[in-house]
Coordinates of C-alpha atoms and ligand atoms in Angstrom, one line a residue:
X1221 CA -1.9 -82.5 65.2
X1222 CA -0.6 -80.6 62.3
X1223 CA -2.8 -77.9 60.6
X1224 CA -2.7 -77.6 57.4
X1225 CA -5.2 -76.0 54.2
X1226 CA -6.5 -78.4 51.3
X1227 CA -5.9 -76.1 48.0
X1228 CA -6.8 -79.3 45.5
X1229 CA -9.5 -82.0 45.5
X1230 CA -7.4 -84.6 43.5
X1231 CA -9.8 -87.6 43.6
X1232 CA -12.8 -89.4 45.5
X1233 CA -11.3 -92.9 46.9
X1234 CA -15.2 -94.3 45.4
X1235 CA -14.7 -97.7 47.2
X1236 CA -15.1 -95.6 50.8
X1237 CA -18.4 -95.4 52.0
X1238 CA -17.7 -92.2 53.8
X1239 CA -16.6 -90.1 50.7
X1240 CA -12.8 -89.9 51.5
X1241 CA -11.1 -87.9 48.4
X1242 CA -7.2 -87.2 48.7
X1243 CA -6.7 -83.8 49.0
X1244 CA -3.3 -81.9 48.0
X1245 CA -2.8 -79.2 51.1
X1246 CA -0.9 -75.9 51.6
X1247 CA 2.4 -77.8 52.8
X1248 CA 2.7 -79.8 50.2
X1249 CA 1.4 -83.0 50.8
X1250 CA -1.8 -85.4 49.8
X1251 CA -3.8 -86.7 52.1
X1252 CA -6.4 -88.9 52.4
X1253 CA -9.5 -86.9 53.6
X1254 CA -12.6 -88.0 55.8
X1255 CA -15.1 -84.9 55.5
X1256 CA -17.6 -83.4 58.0
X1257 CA -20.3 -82.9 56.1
X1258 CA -20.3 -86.5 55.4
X1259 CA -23.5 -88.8 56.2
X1260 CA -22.4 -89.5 59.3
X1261 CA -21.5 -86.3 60.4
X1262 CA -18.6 -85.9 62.4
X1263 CA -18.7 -88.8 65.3
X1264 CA -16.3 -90.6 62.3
X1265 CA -13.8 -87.7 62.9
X1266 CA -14.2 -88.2 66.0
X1267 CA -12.9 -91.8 66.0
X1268 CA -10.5 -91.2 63.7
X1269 CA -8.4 -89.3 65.9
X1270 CA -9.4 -91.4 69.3
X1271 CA -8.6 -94.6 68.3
X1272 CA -5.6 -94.1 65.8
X1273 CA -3.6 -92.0 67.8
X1274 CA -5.0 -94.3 70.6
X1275 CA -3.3 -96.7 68.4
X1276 CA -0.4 -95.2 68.1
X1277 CA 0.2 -95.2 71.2
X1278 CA -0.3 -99.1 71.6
X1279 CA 2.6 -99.7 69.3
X1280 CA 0.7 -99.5 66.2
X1281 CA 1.4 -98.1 62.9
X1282 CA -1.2 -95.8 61.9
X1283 CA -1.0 -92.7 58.9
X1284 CA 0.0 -89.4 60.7
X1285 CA -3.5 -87.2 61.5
X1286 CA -4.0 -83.5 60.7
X1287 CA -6.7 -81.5 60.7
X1288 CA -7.2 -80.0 57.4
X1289 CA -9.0 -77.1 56.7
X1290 CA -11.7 -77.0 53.4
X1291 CA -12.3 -73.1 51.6
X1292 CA -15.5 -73.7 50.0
X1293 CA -13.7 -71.9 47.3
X1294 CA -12.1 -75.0 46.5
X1295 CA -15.5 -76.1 45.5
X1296 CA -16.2 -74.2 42.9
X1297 CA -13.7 -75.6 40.3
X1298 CA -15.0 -79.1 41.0
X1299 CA -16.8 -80.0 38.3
X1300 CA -18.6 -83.5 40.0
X1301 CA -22.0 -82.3 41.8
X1302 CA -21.6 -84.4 44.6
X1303 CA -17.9 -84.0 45.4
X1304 CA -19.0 -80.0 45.2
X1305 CA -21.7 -80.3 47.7
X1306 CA -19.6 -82.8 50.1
X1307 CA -16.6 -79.8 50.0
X1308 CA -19.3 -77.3 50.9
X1309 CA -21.0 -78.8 53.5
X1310 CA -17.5 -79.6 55.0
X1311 CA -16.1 -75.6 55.3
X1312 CA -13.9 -75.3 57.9
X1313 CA -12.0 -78.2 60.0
X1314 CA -11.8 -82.0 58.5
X1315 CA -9.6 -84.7 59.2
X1316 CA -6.5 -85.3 56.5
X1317 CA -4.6 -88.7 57.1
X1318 CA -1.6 -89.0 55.3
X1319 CA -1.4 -90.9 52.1
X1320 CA 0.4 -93.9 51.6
X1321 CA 1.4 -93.8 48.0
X1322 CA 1.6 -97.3 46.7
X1323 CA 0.6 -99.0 49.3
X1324 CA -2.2 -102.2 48.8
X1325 CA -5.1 -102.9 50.9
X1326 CA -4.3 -106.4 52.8
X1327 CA -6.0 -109.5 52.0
X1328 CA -3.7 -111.9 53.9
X1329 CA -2.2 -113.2 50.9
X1330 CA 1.6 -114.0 50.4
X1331 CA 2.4 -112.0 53.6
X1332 CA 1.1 -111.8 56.8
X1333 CA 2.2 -109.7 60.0
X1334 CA 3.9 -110.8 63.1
X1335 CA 1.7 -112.4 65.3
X1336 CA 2.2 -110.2 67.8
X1337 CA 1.2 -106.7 65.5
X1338 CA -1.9 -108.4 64.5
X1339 CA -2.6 -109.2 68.4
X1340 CA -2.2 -105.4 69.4
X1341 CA -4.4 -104.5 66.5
X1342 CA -7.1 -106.9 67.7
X1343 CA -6.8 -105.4 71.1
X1344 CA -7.5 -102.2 70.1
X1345 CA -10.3 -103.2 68.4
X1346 CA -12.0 -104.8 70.9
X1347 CA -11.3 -101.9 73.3
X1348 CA -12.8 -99.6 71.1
X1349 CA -15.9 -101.7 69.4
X1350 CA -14.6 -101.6 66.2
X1351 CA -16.2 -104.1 64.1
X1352 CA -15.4 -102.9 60.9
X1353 CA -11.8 -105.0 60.5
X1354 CA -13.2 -108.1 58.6
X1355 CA -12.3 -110.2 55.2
X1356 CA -14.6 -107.9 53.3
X1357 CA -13.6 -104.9 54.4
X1358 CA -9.9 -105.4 55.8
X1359 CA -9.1 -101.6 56.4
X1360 CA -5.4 -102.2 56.6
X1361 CA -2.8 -101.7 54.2
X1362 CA 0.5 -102.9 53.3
X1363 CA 3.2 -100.4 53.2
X1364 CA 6.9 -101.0 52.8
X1365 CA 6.3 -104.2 53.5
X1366 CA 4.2 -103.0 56.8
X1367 CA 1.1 -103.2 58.1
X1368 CA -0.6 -100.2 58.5
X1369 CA -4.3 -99.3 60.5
X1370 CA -6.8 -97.2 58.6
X1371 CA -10.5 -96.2 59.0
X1372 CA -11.4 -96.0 62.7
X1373 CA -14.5 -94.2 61.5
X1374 CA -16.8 -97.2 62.9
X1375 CA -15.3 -97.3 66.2
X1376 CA -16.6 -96.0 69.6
X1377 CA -20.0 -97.6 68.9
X1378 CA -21.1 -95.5 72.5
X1379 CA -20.6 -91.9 70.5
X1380 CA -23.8 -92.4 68.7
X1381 CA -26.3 -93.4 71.7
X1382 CA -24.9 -92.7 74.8
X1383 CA -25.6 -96.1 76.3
X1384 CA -24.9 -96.4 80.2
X1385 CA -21.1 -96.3 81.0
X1386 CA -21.2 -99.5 82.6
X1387 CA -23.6 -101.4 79.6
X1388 CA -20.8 -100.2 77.1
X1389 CA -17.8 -101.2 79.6
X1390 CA -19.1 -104.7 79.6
X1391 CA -20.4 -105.4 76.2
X1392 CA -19.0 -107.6 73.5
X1393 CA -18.8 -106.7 69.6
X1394 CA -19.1 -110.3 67.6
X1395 CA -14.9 -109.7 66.4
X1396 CA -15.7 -113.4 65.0
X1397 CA -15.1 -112.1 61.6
X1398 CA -12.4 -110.1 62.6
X1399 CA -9.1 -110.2 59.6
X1400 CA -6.6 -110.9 62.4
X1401 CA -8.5 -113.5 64.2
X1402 CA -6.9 -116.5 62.9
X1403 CA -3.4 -115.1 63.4
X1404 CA -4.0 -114.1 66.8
X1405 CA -5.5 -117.5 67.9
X1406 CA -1.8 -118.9 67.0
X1407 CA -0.2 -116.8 70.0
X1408 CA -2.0 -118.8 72.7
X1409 CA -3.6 -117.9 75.9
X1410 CA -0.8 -117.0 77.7
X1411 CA 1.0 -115.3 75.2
X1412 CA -2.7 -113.0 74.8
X1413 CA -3.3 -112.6 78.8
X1414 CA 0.6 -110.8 79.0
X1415 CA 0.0 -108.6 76.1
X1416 CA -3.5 -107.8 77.5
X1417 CA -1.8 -106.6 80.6
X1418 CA 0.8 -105.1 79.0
X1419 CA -1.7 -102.9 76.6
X1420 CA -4.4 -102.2 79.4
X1421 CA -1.0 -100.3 81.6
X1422 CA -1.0 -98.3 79.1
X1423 CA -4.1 -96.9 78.7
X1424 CA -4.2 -94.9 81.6
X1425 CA -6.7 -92.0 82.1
X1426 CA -3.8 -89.6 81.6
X1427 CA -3.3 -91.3 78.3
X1428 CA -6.4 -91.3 77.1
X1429 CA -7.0 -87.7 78.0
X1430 CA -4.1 -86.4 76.7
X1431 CA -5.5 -88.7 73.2
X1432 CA -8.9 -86.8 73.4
X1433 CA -7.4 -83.5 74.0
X1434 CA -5.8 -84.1 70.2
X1435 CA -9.8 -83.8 69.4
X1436 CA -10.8 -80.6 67.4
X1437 CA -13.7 -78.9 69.4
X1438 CA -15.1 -78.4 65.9
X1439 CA -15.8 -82.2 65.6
X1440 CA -17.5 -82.4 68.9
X1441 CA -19.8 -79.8 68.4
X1442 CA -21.6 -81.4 65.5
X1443 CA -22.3 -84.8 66.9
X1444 CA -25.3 -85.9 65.5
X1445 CA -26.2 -87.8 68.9
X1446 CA -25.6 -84.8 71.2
X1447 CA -28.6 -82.6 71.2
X1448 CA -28.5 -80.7 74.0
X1449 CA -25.6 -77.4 74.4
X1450 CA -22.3 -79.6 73.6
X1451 CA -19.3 -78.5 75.8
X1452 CA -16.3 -79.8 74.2
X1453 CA -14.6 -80.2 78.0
X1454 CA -17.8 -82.0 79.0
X1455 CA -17.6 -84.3 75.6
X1456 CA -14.1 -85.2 76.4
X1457 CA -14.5 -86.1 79.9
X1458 CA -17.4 -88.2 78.6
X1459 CA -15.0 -89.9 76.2
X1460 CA -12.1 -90.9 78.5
X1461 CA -14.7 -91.9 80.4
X1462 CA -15.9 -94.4 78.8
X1463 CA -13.1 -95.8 77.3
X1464 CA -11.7 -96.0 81.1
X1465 CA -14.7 -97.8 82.1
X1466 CA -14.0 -100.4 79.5
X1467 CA -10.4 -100.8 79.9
X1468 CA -10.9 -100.9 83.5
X1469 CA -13.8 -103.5 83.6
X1470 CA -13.6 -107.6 83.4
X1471 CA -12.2 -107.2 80.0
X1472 CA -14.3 -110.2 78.5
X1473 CA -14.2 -107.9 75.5
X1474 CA -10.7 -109.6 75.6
X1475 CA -11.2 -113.1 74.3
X1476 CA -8.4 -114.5 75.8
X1477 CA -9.9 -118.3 76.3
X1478 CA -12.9 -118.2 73.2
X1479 CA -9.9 -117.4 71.1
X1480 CA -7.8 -119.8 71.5
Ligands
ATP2218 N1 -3.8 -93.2 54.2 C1 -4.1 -93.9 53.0 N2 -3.2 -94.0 52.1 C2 -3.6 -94.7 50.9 N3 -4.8 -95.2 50.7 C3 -5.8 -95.0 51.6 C4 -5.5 -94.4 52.8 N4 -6.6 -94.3 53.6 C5 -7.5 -94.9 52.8 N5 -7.1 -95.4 51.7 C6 -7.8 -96.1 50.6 O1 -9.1 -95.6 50.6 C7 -10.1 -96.6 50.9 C8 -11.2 -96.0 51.7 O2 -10.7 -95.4 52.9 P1 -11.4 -95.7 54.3 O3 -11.6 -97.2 54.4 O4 -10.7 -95.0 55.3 O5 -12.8 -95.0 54.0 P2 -14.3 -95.3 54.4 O6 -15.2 -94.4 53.7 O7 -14.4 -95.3 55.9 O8 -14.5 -96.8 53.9 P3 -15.5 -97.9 54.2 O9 -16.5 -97.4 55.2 O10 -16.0 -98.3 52.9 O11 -14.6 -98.9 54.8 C9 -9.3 -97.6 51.6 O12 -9.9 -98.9 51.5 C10 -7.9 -97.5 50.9 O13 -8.0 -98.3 49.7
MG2219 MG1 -12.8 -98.5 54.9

């Protein structure tokens, strides 16, 4: 991932419940920014960069990642209280995603995706546990007439207990409320089963470690659920662990028949 150096907190994005702001940086461009010091700490960063670039790598289009670096000096000419206390709590690395100028959230009016986009989007979702892709709170945007995948922070549900690897492998999230679900009921089972095949191939554990290795150690040491001496190379394993499990399980995460 690129590296890059806020030098201007331009505005908070209020509707986020995380506290994003866009954030001009040292190369010139804005970017939308989830901080460290945030609530909930850094597990969001975390997920950020697993399951978008995760994405990514399904065929999805997700904002370019960098890790962007906050000067606590930067803090001092913000005048809001809380915005100066979020910047200082979050010296050092953040994530920066790139902003989509223009672009509208979707609410699956007037235009929809293809099928099949939606589908792999799903997918990825259920892989990851990430319930936080419903009417209310879409978290996809339309850009260029494209669909685009934000805010992954919710994802990887495992980060903040450390349930058993084969619990999490085999659990279902309730995706009933999912955004997508409708459009991805139209594709029919077998149409679902062949992309599920097709998806799971690619997550292989070379994949996913070479996704997790993208990871700054600076976000895995300050998990909130990791008490004990964090080893980033021990985290990581842990990760692709976990997300191999799942992939490699029964996949009734994959509601191929209750979906249909
Ligand atoms: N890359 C981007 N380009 C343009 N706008 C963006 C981008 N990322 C986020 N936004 C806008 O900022 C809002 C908040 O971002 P995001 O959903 O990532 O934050 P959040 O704090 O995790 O939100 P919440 O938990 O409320 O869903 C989005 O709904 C969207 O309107
Ligand atoms: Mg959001």
């Amino acid at each position: 991932m690129q590296r890059v150096m806020g030098t201007r907190y331009l505005t908070p994005l209020r509707e986020g419940g995380s506290l994003p702001g866009v954030v001009e940086a040292d190369n010139d461009g804005t970017y939308v920014v989830k901080f460290r010091g945030a609530g909930q700490g850094s597990a969001a960063l975390v997920a950020e960069v697993v399951v978008g670039e995760l994405g990514r790598r399904l065929g999805i289009r997700v904002p370019e990642l960098a890790v962007i670096g906050v000067d606590p000096e930067v803090a001092r000419r913000e005048p809001d209280q809380e915005v100066q206390e979020l910047l200082r709590a979050s010296a050092g690395e953040n994530l920066g995603m790139d902003f989509l100028p223009g672009s509208v959230g979707y609410d699956g009016v007037g235009w929809e995706p293809p099928p099949e986009e939606a589908a792999r989007i799903y997918w990825l979702d259920a892989l990851t546990a990430n319930v936080d892709r419903t009417w209310s709170n879409p978290n996809l945007l339309i850009w260029h007439r494209r669909l685009w995948a934000i805010d992954h922070g919710a994802a990887l549900l495992f980060q903040h207990s450390w349930p058993s690897v084969a619990a999490w492998a085999a659990r279902r999230y309730d995706l009933s409320q999912h955004v997508l679900a409708d459009l991805v009921t139209k594709l029919g089972p077998a149409v679902l089963a062949k992309l599920d095949a097709e998806l799971a191939a690619i997550v292989t554990a070379e994949l996913l470690k070479e996704v997790v290795a993208l990871v700054p150690d600076s976000f895995l040491v300050s998990l909130n659920s990791v008490t004990e001496d964090a080893d980033p190379a021990e985290l990581r394993r842990r990760y692709v662990e976990y997300l191999l499990a799942r992939r490699m399980g029964d996949r009734g995460w994959w509601p191929t028949e209750a979906i249909a």
